[in-house]
Amino acid sequence: MLVNSGSIGWILALQEFEGKLYASMSSRGIYSFDGNVWRSSYPQPSGSVIESLGAFNGSLYAGLYPTGKVMVFDNSSWVESLDSSESSVLSFAGFNGSLYAGTYPSGKVLRLNGSGWGEVFATGGAGVNAMAVLGGRLYSNAFSPGWGSNRVYDFDGEYWNPINVPALSSHRHDGGAVVHAGDAYFASSSNASLVSYSNSWRVLSAAPNASGLASVNGSLYALSNGTFFKLNNSGWNELYSLNSTLWTVTGFSNKLYAGGFGKLYSCDTEA
């Protein structure tokens, strides 16, 4: 265990950037980890928490709740990039030379290009909590409690096309996404399913209840509460089970890193 202190609050997001791992802590702001030492990068903003992190074009972006702001870090200082009308920015993705951001509670997709931020799509849902880029398309997971399930939108650079995927649940912090081995995977933490796409959408019904996904060293990993699973030819194998509620997972320096309330774990991927 790398961190064990309730004073840091929840670890809400993890992101690799410029050879370091960045962690958003709900009571401490953003810390960076170089593999040996943790250092404060961005202090806790007054009245806000940092719900999301994303790297794009040599900069690190952070989405704040409940202000709906986006901060950007150029490896030397943090400055405000966006003050939106939303209460939160939940996800980021780089696509076709622009940065896209998914918002809550109006379910908008915003785009940053040379002229600044602008709205490019309204999903009609409450929030856009995960995005993935595959095969020249941007896939966006949008949720709304009223739908009974999440939806995935397919964006080809010009048109947004809805894809109904009943396996994905309607939860604000659901829907981790990752691209692995030519497929885009979206996770659901309320039922045993993953949805993946290469040439068609399919439900992996034997998958764990996953709140997060990570692709490390050519393998796909899923985080289900405090348990790590690895996908191989015979299905999902349990790697580790920890007595802890964990929220988010990523890969860094050939290891898995997962965070929850006051705790951050690192796990080898060769078990």
XYZ file of C-alpha atoms in Angstrom:
271
model
C 0.000 0.000 0.000
C 1.429 3.371 -1.037
C -0.983 5.630 0.827
C -3.100 4.923 3.910
C -4.641 8.051 5.390
C -8.295 9.020 5.656
C -7.207 12.662 5.669
C -6.702 12.577 1.884
C -10.365 11.647 1.321
C -11.344 9.715 -1.809
C -8.900 9.155 -4.648
C -11.212 10.071 -7.496
C -8.938 9.957 -10.542
C -5.544 8.617 -11.634
C -3.661 9.694 -14.752
C -0.158 9.118 -16.121
C 1.430 12.279 -17.490
C 5.013 13.036 -18.544
C 6.465 10.037 -16.723
C 4.591 10.612 -13.467
C 1.370 9.319 -11.929
C -1.102 12.025 -10.883
C -3.782 11.355 -8.285
C -6.790 13.513 -7.467
C -7.535 13.406 -3.734
C -10.869 14.817 -2.587
C -9.340 16.453 0.507
C -5.841 17.285 -0.756
C -6.034 18.301 -4.411
C -3.625 16.722 -6.916
C -0.413 14.898 -6.051
C 2.222 13.537 -8.435
C 4.273 10.365 -7.984
C 7.595 9.786 -9.777
C 7.893 6.180 -8.644
C 9.552 7.104 -5.360
C 8.129 10.287 -3.842
C 4.688 11.920 -3.719
C 4.606 15.708 -4.166
C 1.764 18.207 -4.126
C 1.026 19.488 -7.613
C -2.233 21.437 -7.208
C -3.691 22.355 -3.803
C -7.261 21.543 -2.908
C -9.433 24.213 -4.598
C -11.725 26.031 -2.191
C -15.249 24.587 -2.299
C -14.410 22.065 -5.036
C -13.075 18.571 -5.619
C -11.238 17.312 -8.691
C -13.308 14.509 -10.226
C -11.410 13.795 -13.430
C -7.965 13.977 -15.014
C -6.946 13.741 -18.657
C -3.724 14.197 -20.641
C -3.665 15.849 -24.056
C -1.043 17.447 -26.280
C 1.581 17.872 -23.562
C -0.777 19.185 -20.895
C -2.728 17.690 -17.987
C -6.382 18.674 -17.534
C -8.487 18.487 -14.369
C -12.291 18.661 -14.097
C -13.743 20.260 -10.957
C -16.996 19.705 -9.061
C -19.317 21.563 -8.323
C -17.909 24.536 -10.273
C -17.676 22.811 -13.660
C -14.267 24.365 -14.242
C -11.332 22.825 -16.092
C -7.774 23.527 -14.956
C -4.751 22.853 -17.153
C -1.168 22.045 -16.146
C 1.747 22.561 -18.564
C 4.291 20.833 -16.293
C 5.111 24.081 -14.517
C 1.880 25.755 -13.367
C -1.910 25.307 -13.217
C -4.244 27.822 -14.891
C -7.976 27.915 -15.580
C -8.901 26.639 -19.042
C -12.721 26.620 -18.811
C -15.473 27.965 -16.554
C -18.508 26.062 -17.801
C -22.183 26.311 -16.905
C -22.099 22.662 -15.772
C -21.420 21.429 -12.248
C -18.792 18.864 -13.244
C -16.500 17.674 -16.006
C -16.362 13.873 -15.715
C -14.225 12.719 -18.658
C -11.635 13.731 -21.249
C -10.437 12.330 -24.586
C -8.198 13.549 -27.390
C -9.623 13.025 -30.881
C -8.707 14.426 -34.320
C -6.377 17.025 -32.830
C -8.879 18.397 -30.302
C -9.628 17.732 -26.648
C -13.165 16.578 -25.788
C -14.736 16.778 -22.337
C -17.920 15.182 -20.983
C -20.053 17.130 -18.505
C -22.673 16.708 -15.781
C -25.637 17.317 -15.207
C -26.631 18.281 -18.787
C -24.735 15.503 -20.552
C -22.850 17.736 -22.943
C -19.714 17.099 -24.940
C -17.405 20.110 -25.133
C -14.453 20.559 -27.465
C -11.240 22.541 -27.097
C -9.536 23.639 -30.287
C -7.536 26.658 -31.405
C -10.434 29.055 -30.822
C -11.283 27.844 -27.312
C -13.980 25.656 -25.773
C -17.367 25.102 -27.368
C -20.301 22.715 -27.087
C -20.423 20.161 -29.906
C -23.068 17.685 -28.764
C -25.857 17.284 -26.195
C -26.505 13.634 -25.400
C -29.920 14.274 -23.838
C -28.733 12.482 -20.716
C -27.394 13.655 -17.397
C -23.688 13.052 -17.828
C -20.864 11.848 -20.041
C -18.646 9.788 -17.791
C -16.295 7.926 -20.165
C -14.863 8.258 -23.668
C -12.611 6.097 -25.831
C -11.041 6.544 -29.274
C -10.852 3.578 -31.656
C -10.555 3.226 -35.428
C -10.906 6.910 -36.222
C -14.034 7.308 -34.074
C -14.793 8.736 -30.657
C -17.056 6.626 -28.436
C -18.821 8.392 -25.593
C -20.716 6.754 -22.739
C -23.683 8.857 -21.582
C -25.963 8.096 -18.657
C -29.305 9.179 -17.270
C -31.219 7.578 -14.389
C -34.417 7.911 -16.400
C -33.091 5.752 -19.231
C -32.671 2.646 -17.130
C -29.334 2.038 -18.848
C -26.439 3.945 -20.319
C -25.908 4.678 -23.982
C -22.821 4.830 -26.125
C -22.512 7.449 -28.864
C -20.366 6.934 -31.939
C -18.768 10.120 -33.363
C -17.018 9.950 -36.730
C -15.833 13.568 -36.681
C -19.066 14.895 -38.171
C -22.088 12.968 -36.895
C -23.045 11.536 -33.500
C -24.899 8.213 -33.620
C -26.565 6.668 -30.540
C -26.029 3.006 -29.703
C -28.283 1.514 -27.032
C -26.339 -0.800 -24.735
C -28.658 -2.145 -21.995
C -25.770 -3.810 -20.144
C -24.415 -0.466 -18.948
C -25.978 0.882 -15.775
C -27.154 4.420 -15.043
C -24.658 5.584 -12.464
C -22.829 8.886 -12.404
C -19.427 7.389 -11.632
C -19.927 4.261 -13.711
C -18.562 3.527 -17.118
C -14.795 3.318 -17.039
C -13.492 2.978 -20.595
C -10.260 1.707 -22.114
C -8.951 0.682 -25.525
C -7.228 -2.683 -25.504
C -6.068 -5.023 -28.294
C -8.213 -3.380 -30.948
C -11.386 -3.184 -28.852
C -13.000 -0.367 -26.879
C -14.300 -1.560 -23.493
C -16.888 0.132 -21.292
C -17.470 -1.097 -17.746
C -20.502 -1.395 -15.494
C -20.323 -1.702 -11.719
C -23.930 -2.776 -11.101
C -24.066 -5.964 -13.160
C -21.578 -8.559 -14.330
C -20.977 -7.163 -17.765
C -18.508 -5.361 -19.943
C -19.321 -4.033 -23.366
C -16.657 -4.119 -26.047
C -16.502 -3.031 -29.652
C -14.281 -3.858 -32.601
C -16.574 -4.466 -35.573
C -19.764 -4.843 -33.528
C -20.908 -4.335 -29.955
C -20.986 -7.320 -27.672
C -21.661 -7.941 -23.992
C -19.131 -9.934 -21.999
C -21.661 -11.396 -19.575
C -19.098 -13.368 -17.567
C -17.095 -10.270 -16.700
C -16.791 -8.925 -13.151
C -18.818 -5.973 -11.830
C -16.193 -3.456 -12.914
C -15.878 0.146 -11.777
C -12.577 0.602 -13.604
C -10.482 -0.848 -16.421
C -6.794 -0.683 -17.302
C -4.617 -2.012 -20.120
C -1.081 -2.781 -18.906
C 1.704 -4.773 -20.590
C -0.659 -6.119 -23.242
C -3.263 -7.390 -20.768
C -6.688 -6.094 -19.735
C -7.496 -5.672 -16.046
C -10.772 -4.911 -14.298
C -11.290 -3.506 -10.810
C -14.351 -4.782 -8.958
C -14.607 -3.133 -5.548
C -11.377 -4.373 -3.921
C -10.655 -7.232 -6.329
C -8.471 -7.213 -9.447
C -9.224 -9.454 -12.430
C -7.148 -10.224 -15.510
C -8.596 -11.281 -18.862
C -6.945 -14.214 -20.627
C -7.959 -16.832 -23.185
C -10.007 -18.802 -20.650
C -11.849 -15.792 -19.228
C -11.374 -13.592 -16.184
C -8.965 -14.726 -13.478
C -8.871 -13.167 -10.023
C -5.425 -11.746 -9.213
C -5.763 -9.957 -5.905
C -8.520 -9.379 -3.398
C -8.021 -6.512 -0.964
C -10.110 -5.682 2.080
C -10.823 -2.193 0.813
C -13.317 -0.280 -1.313
C -11.426 0.928 -4.371
C -12.764 3.380 -6.911
C -10.362 3.990 -9.781
C -7.543 2.089 -11.488
C -4.808 2.777 -14.027
C -1.468 1.474 -15.231
C 1.860 3.137 -14.464
C 5.439 1.823 -14.750
C 4.194 -1.684 -15.576
C 2.076 -1.871 -12.427
C -1.588 -1.437 -11.541
C -2.521 1.437 -9.259
C -5.935 1.635 -7.589
C -7.374 4.186 -5.192
C -10.280 4.355 -2.764
C -11.078 6.184 0.441
C -7.763 7.148 2.034
C -5.911 4.337 0.295
C -3.799 3.859 -2.816
C -2.449 0.427 -3.766
C 0.086 -0.724 -6.335
C 0.009 -4.282 -7.663
C 2.336 -6.229 -9.923
C 0.796 -7.363 -13.201
C 2.688 -10.634 -13.508
C 0.784 -12.580 -10.836
